[in-house]
Short mmCIF file of C-alpha atoms in Angstrom, two decimals:
data_model
loop_
_atom_site.label_atom_id
_atom_site.label_comp_id
_atom_site.label_asym_id
_atom_site.label_seq_id
_atom_site.Cartn_x
_atom_site.Cartn_y
_atom_site.Cartn_z
CA MET A 1 -83.13 -24.72 -108.28
CA PRO A 2 -83.90 -23.90 -103.93
CA CYS A 3 -81.52 -25.59 -101.56
CA SER A 4 -84.61 -27.73 -99.75
CA ALA A 5 -85.61 -29.14 -102.90
CA VAL A 6 -82.40 -30.92 -103.39
CA THR A 7 -81.76 -31.09 -99.70
CA LEU A 8 -85.34 -33.21 -99.20
CA SER A 9 -85.05 -35.04 -102.76
CA ILE A 10 -81.63 -36.65 -101.32
CA ALA A 11 -83.16 -37.48 -97.79
CA THR A 12 -86.10 -39.40 -99.03
CA ILE A 13 -84.01 -41.35 -101.32
CA SER A 14 -81.53 -41.72 -98.01
CA ALA A 15 -84.45 -42.77 -96.13
CA ILE A 16 -85.94 -44.82 -98.50
CA ILE A 17 -82.75 -46.99 -99.02
CA ALA A 18 -82.05 -46.91 -95.23
CA THR A 19 -85.55 -48.72 -94.53
CA ALA A 20 -84.92 -51.45 -97.42
CA LEU A 21 -81.51 -51.97 -96.25
CA LEU A 22 -82.87 -52.54 -92.41
CA ALA A 23 -85.74 -54.48 -93.65
CA ILE A 24 -84.06 -56.87 -95.32
CA ALA A 25 -81.21 -57.41 -92.53
CA PHE A 26 -83.87 -58.30 -90.16
CA SER A 27 -85.91 -60.46 -91.91
CA THR A 28 -82.11 -62.47 -93.44
CA ASP A 29 -80.55 -65.56 -92.25
CA ASN A 30 -76.79 -64.43 -93.07
CA TRP A 31 -75.68 -62.83 -89.76
CA LEU A 32 -73.08 -64.85 -88.72
CA HIS A 33 -71.20 -67.37 -90.90
CA TYR A 34 -69.67 -70.89 -89.11
CA GLU A 35 -67.98 -72.40 -91.41
CA VAL A 36 -66.77 -76.22 -89.84
CA ARG A 37 -64.05 -77.91 -92.03
CA ARG A 38 -65.86 -81.47 -91.02
CA ASN A 39 -63.04 -83.26 -93.24
CA ASN A 40 -60.27 -82.17 -91.18
CA ILE A 41 -62.38 -83.36 -88.07
CA GLN A 42 -62.88 -86.60 -89.97
CA VAL A 43 -59.44 -87.20 -90.62
CA PHE A 44 -58.38 -86.47 -86.91
CA ALA A 45 -61.11 -89.09 -86.00
CA ALA A 46 -59.78 -91.80 -87.90
CA LYS A 47 -56.08 -91.17 -86.70
CA HIS A 48 -57.10 -91.85 -83.18
CA ALA A 49 -58.73 -95.13 -81.99
CA ASP A 50 -60.38 -93.06 -79.16
CA ALA A 51 -62.01 -90.58 -81.17
CA GLU A 52 -65.39 -92.72 -81.08
CA SER A 53 -67.06 -90.09 -78.92
CA LEU A 54 -65.95 -87.40 -81.78
CA LEU A 55 -67.38 -89.15 -84.99
CA MET A 56 -70.51 -89.94 -82.95
CA ASN A 57 -70.95 -86.18 -82.05
CA MET A 58 -69.96 -85.16 -85.76
CA ASN A 59 -72.94 -86.74 -86.89
CA ASN A 60 -75.71 -86.04 -84.68
CA LYS A 61 -74.73 -82.57 -83.34
CA TYR A 62 -76.08 -79.68 -85.59
CA TYR A 63 -73.18 -77.05 -84.39
CA TYR A 64 -70.76 -79.57 -86.34
CA TYR A 65 -72.22 -78.76 -89.43
CA THR A 66 -71.77 -75.48 -91.43
CA ARG A 67 -74.43 -72.93 -91.03
CA THR A 68 -75.54 -69.54 -91.29
CA ARG A 69 -77.53 -67.37 -88.44
CA GLY A 70 -79.82 -64.75 -88.33
CA LEU A 71 -82.55 -63.10 -85.80
CA PHE A 72 -85.05 -65.64 -86.42
CA ARG A 73 -83.41 -68.92 -87.88
CA VAL A 74 -80.01 -71.25 -88.40
CA CYS A 75 -79.58 -72.03 -91.83
CA TYR A 76 -77.40 -74.97 -93.56
CA PRO A 77 -76.37 -74.13 -96.60
CA LYS A 78 -74.38 -77.56 -97.41
CA GLU A 79 -75.05 -80.64 -95.40
CA ARG A 80 -77.88 -80.17 -93.26
CA PRO A 81 -78.07 -82.31 -89.68
CA PRO A 82 -80.23 -85.47 -88.91
CA ALA A 83 -83.79 -84.85 -87.57
CA ASN A 84 -82.77 -86.37 -84.42
CA ALA A 85 -79.92 -83.36 -84.21
CA VAL A 86 -82.29 -80.67 -84.71
CA PRO A 87 -85.56 -80.65 -86.94
CA THR A 88 -85.17 -78.54 -89.55
CA TYR A 89 -87.54 -77.26 -92.70
CA LEU A 90 -87.15 -75.45 -96.63
CA SER A 91 -87.13 -72.34 -96.30
CA PRO A 92 -88.53 -69.51 -99.33
CA ILE A 93 -84.63 -69.88 -100.83
CA GLU A 94 -84.56 -73.20 -100.68
CA THR A 95 -82.29 -73.88 -97.78
CA HIS A 96 -82.89 -76.42 -94.68
CA CYS A 97 -83.67 -73.74 -91.62
CA SER A 98 -84.12 -74.34 -87.72
CA ASN A 99 -86.07 -71.41 -86.03
CA ILE A 100 -84.24 -69.89 -82.71
CA ASP A 101 -86.50 -70.76 -79.33
CA TYR A 102 -86.63 -67.12 -77.63
CA PHE A 103 -88.49 -69.19 -75.45
CA PRO A 104 -85.85 -71.91 -73.92
CA GLU A 105 -86.56 -74.26 -70.80
CA ILE A 106 -83.01 -73.95 -69.14
CA ASP A 107 -81.13 -76.55 -68.00
CA ASP A 108 -79.42 -75.88 -64.80
CA GLU A 109 -77.03 -78.67 -65.32
CA LYS A 110 -76.25 -77.48 -68.90
CA ILE A 111 -76.02 -73.68 -68.21
CA SER A 112 -75.83 -71.30 -66.06
CA ASN A 113 -79.12 -70.47 -65.18
CA GLU A 114 -78.32 -66.82 -64.53
CA ASP A 115 -76.32 -65.87 -67.38
CA ALA A 116 -78.95 -67.89 -69.95
CA THR A 117 -81.68 -65.90 -68.34
CA THR A 118 -79.95 -62.90 -69.30
CA ARG A 119 -78.66 -63.77 -72.75
CA VAL A 120 -82.49 -64.26 -73.63
CA HIS A 121 -83.88 -61.29 -72.43
CA LEU A 122 -81.24 -59.07 -74.23
CA ALA A 123 -81.93 -61.46 -77.32
CA ARG A 124 -85.40 -60.17 -77.21
CA SER A 125 -85.33 -56.75 -76.53
CA CYS A 126 -83.15 -56.48 -79.88
CA VAL A 127 -85.76 -57.84 -81.98
CA ALA A 128 -88.13 -55.52 -80.06
CA MET A 129 -85.89 -52.64 -80.69
CA PHE A 130 -85.70 -53.23 -84.19
CA ILE A 131 -89.82 -53.69 -84.51
CA LEU A 132 -89.74 -50.59 -82.78
CA SER A 133 -87.32 -48.70 -85.41
CA PHE A 134 -89.72 -49.90 -88.10
CA VAL A 135 -92.97 -48.21 -86.42
CA THR A 136 -90.65 -44.92 -86.09
CA THR A 137 -89.87 -45.54 -89.91
CA PHE A 138 -93.91 -45.90 -90.52
CA CYS A 139 -94.57 -42.39 -88.60
CA ALA A 140 -91.85 -40.86 -90.46
CA PHE A 141 -93.29 -41.42 -93.50
CA TRP A 142 -96.53 -39.77 -93.10
CA THR A 143 -94.85 -36.53 -91.50
CA GLY A 144 -92.73 -36.73 -94.81
CA ILE A 145 -95.45 -36.85 -97.27
CA SER A 146 -97.21 -33.61 -95.09
CA GLY A 147 -93.89 -31.78 -94.81
CA CYS A 148 -93.18 -32.43 -98.49
CA TRP A 149 -96.75 -31.15 -99.88
CA LYS A 150 -97.30 -28.68 -97.48
CA ARG A 151 -93.53 -27.05 -97.28
CA SER A 152 -93.70 -26.74 -93.74
CA SER A 153 -90.55 -26.96 -91.69
CA GLY A 154 -92.27 -28.13 -88.75
CA ALA A 155 -93.40 -31.54 -90.29
CA VAL A 156 -89.73 -31.97 -92.18
CA THR A 157 -88.36 -31.17 -88.43
CA ALA A 158 -90.66 -33.91 -87.22
CA THR A 159 -89.82 -36.29 -89.70
CA SER A 160 -85.72 -35.95 -88.88
CA ILE A 161 -86.62 -36.74 -85.52
CA LEU A 162 -88.57 -39.43 -86.12
CA LEU A 163 -85.44 -40.98 -88.42
CA LEU A 164 -83.03 -40.15 -85.77
CA ALA A 165 -84.75 -42.24 -83.45
CA THR A 166 -84.82 -44.76 -85.76
CA CYS A 167 -81.05 -44.73 -86.21
CA LEU A 168 -80.73 -44.54 -82.47
CA LEU A 169 -83.12 -47.55 -81.94
CA THR A 170 -80.89 -49.61 -84.30
CA ALA A 171 -78.16 -48.91 -83.33
CA GLY A 172 -79.21 -49.72 -79.56
CA ALA A 173 -80.43 -53.18 -81.29
CA MET A 174 -77.33 -53.80 -82.94
CA GLY A 175 -75.47 -52.99 -79.58
CA LEU A 176 -77.38 -55.60 -77.97
CA TRP A 177 -76.88 -58.20 -80.61
CA HIS A 178 -73.24 -57.72 -79.51
CA THR A 179 -73.92 -58.20 -76.25
CA VAL A 180 -76.07 -61.47 -77.23
CA GLU A 181 -72.79 -62.87 -79.27
CA PHE A 182 -70.87 -62.10 -75.68
CA PHE A 183 -72.68 -63.83 -73.66
CA GLU A 184 -72.84 -67.30 -75.90
CA LYS A 185 -69.18 -66.66 -76.52
CA GLU A 186 -67.81 -65.80 -73.24
CA LYS A 187 -70.23 -66.52 -70.66
CA ILE A 188 -72.89 -69.41 -70.93
CA VAL A 189 -71.43 -72.61 -70.32
CA GLY A 190 -72.95 -75.09 -72.44
CA GLU A 191 -72.74 -77.89 -75.10
CA ASP A 192 -74.61 -76.10 -77.45
CA TYR A 193 -72.23 -72.58 -76.67
CA PHE A 194 -68.35 -72.29 -77.50
CA GLN A 195 -67.13 -72.39 -74.07
CA GLN A 196 -67.70 -76.17 -73.92
CA TRP A 197 -67.06 -76.88 -77.87
CA ASN A 198 -64.56 -79.78 -78.03
CA THR A 199 -61.07 -78.13 -79.23
CA ILE A 200 -60.85 -80.17 -82.39
CA LEU A 201 -64.25 -78.46 -83.23
CA LYS A 202 -63.18 -75.20 -81.63
CA ASP A 203 -60.01 -75.18 -84.00
CA ASN A 204 -61.90 -76.14 -87.67
CA THR A 205 -64.48 -74.02 -86.76
CA LYS A 206 -64.74 -70.47 -88.45
CA ILE A 207 -66.71 -67.90 -87.34
CA THR A 208 -67.25 -64.57 -89.43
CA TYR A 209 -69.80 -61.58 -89.54
CA ASP A 210 -71.95 -62.18 -92.95
CA TRP A 211 -73.86 -60.03 -95.30
CA SER A 212 -76.73 -59.08 -93.81
CA TYR A 213 -74.69 -57.64 -90.58
CA VAL A 214 -72.91 -55.88 -92.80
CA VAL A 215 -75.93 -54.27 -94.52
CA ALA A 216 -77.44 -53.55 -90.67
CA TRP A 217 -74.89 -51.09 -90.16
CA ILE A 218 -75.34 -49.64 -93.41
CA GLY A 219 -79.11 -49.18 -92.54
CA VAL A 220 -77.92 -47.57 -89.61
CA GLY A 221 -75.95 -45.08 -91.32
CA THR A 222 -77.80 -44.00 -94.01
CA SER A 223 -80.79 -43.56 -91.67
CA LEU A 224 -78.85 -41.60 -89.51
CA LEU A 225 -77.70 -39.05 -92.83
CA SER A 226 -81.08 -39.18 -93.84
CA ALA A 227 -82.32 -37.55 -90.23
CA VAL A 228 -79.30 -34.76 -90.68
CA LEU A 229 -80.30 -34.13 -94.51
CA LEU A 230 -83.58 -33.60 -93.52
CA SER A 231 -82.79 -31.44 -90.37
CA GLY A 232 -80.97 -29.07 -92.71
CA ALA A 233 -83.92 -29.23 -95.37
CA ALA A 234 -86.28 -27.77 -92.66
CA VAL A 235 -83.40 -24.97 -92.49
CA CYS A 236 -83.54 -23.92 -95.90
CA LEU A 237 -88.01 -24.58 -96.38
CA LYS A 238 -87.42 -21.93 -92.59
CA ASN A 239 -85.52 -19.70 -94.80
CA GLU A 240 -87.02 -19.89 -97.90
CA ARG A 241 -90.41 -18.63 -95.94
CA GLU A 242 -89.24 -15.63 -94.42
CA LYS A 243 -87.64 -14.44 -97.57
CA GLU A 244 -91.20 -15.02 -99.33
CA GLU A 245 -92.75 -13.15 -96.91
CA GLN A 246 -90.11 -10.51 -97.16
CA LEU A 247 -91.01 -10.11 -100.40
CA ASN A 248 -94.35 -10.17 -100.92
CA LEU A 249 -94.35 -7.25 -98.38
CA GLN A 250 -92.86 -4.98 -101.05
CA TYR A 251 -95.50 -5.47 -102.72
CA LEU A 252 -97.99 -4.38 -100.60
CA MET A 253 -99.41 -0.54 -101.21
CA PRO A 254 -98.70 1.52 -97.91
CA VAL A 255 -101.84 3.07 -96.38
CA TYR A 256 -101.68 6.75 -95.09
CA SER A 257 -104.22 8.47 -93.27
CA GLN A 258 -105.71 11.68 -94.73
CA LYS A 259 -105.42 14.74 -92.30
CA GLN A 260 -107.45 17.38 -94.31
CA PRO A 261 -109.92 19.84 -92.86
CA PRO A 262 -113.78 18.99 -93.59
CA TYR A 263 -115.80 20.85 -95.53
CA PRO A 264 -117.15 23.76 -94.52
CA PRO A 265 -120.63 23.36 -93.71
CA TYR A 266 -123.30 24.14 -96.47
CA ALA A 267 -124.32 27.39 -94.38
CA ASN A 268 -120.65 29.01 -94.92
CA TYR A 269 -121.41 29.15 -99.13
CA PRO A 270 -122.25 31.85 -100.63
CA GLN A 271 -126.43 31.61 -101.32
CA PRO A 272 -127.29 32.83 -104.68
CA GLN A 273 -128.85 36.49 -105.34
CA MET A 274 -132.39 36.69 -106.19
CA TYR A 275 -133.54 38.96 -108.45
CA SER A 276 -135.89 41.17 -106.83
CA GLY A 277 -137.67 42.85 -109.62
CA PRO A 278 -139.53 44.91 -111.33
CA TYR A 279 -141.65 42.65 -113.14
CA TYR A 280 -143.45 43.42 -115.95
CA HIS A 281 -146.22 41.26 -117.45
CA GLY A 282 -146.15 38.98 -120.11
CA SER A 283 -142.40 38.63 -119.51
CA GLN A 284 -140.89 36.20 -117.62
CA TYR A 285 -137.20 36.64 -117.04
CA GLY A 286 -136.85 40.11 -116.53
CA PRO A 287 -137.96 43.63 -117.89
CA TYR A 288 -137.52 43.09 -121.67
CA ASN A 289 -140.04 44.56 -124.01
CA TYR A 290 -140.74 43.20 -127.38
#
């Protein structure tokens, strides 16, 4: 079996898997998991008479509830916060969620204007780079079909370049997402952000990366693998095409120019001799007597 067929098959499967993984990660809400141990906070508030404000915040602030966070929504798999804390709706997977605001009104009294603006721009750029990666994947789909149908090494190379661009765009989007996470945890000061959380809340909140985050990085790696395999398939196709051309040359009949002297003119040929006679009456063929 030609190496191009094997490599193209594996590369196609890898590209499909990468696209599916990136689409799943982009659309799901399990990038970060905030596990809030509310029971421990309640026990602490019960033991301290001056913890009434803590108990009030625990029942009226959304960040005192266990939640998962994605690119577009924050979902509450266990208890949901009251409507006055954050408006929620029922998602397609029967989980109460609230949308992430990418166009917030920045309050100078709560958060730093410069850091908050930077964080919003980074978050928007992250989503934009993911969308661009899907555009390049869509283009790679059509160039890949053309390359497989025509067995064109050029079209397969173009597909490899497009998938490499997809890999770079998604990797860049993941980098921006980590930068947004850093700003929210270390830079921005506000009641909704980690820097200004109550010490009791910090001690009883466990923040971990969830499965959507892992799926996104696997999709980035798979798209890189697909780009490398397609590049190898393009080389195989080029080599096979050169071998076919060399093999076809062996079956071509050689044509040589003929270098023999031309035929002499008709005048140089000996002329037939005419019988000069004598002729006898009654005989058409010569002097025969009957």
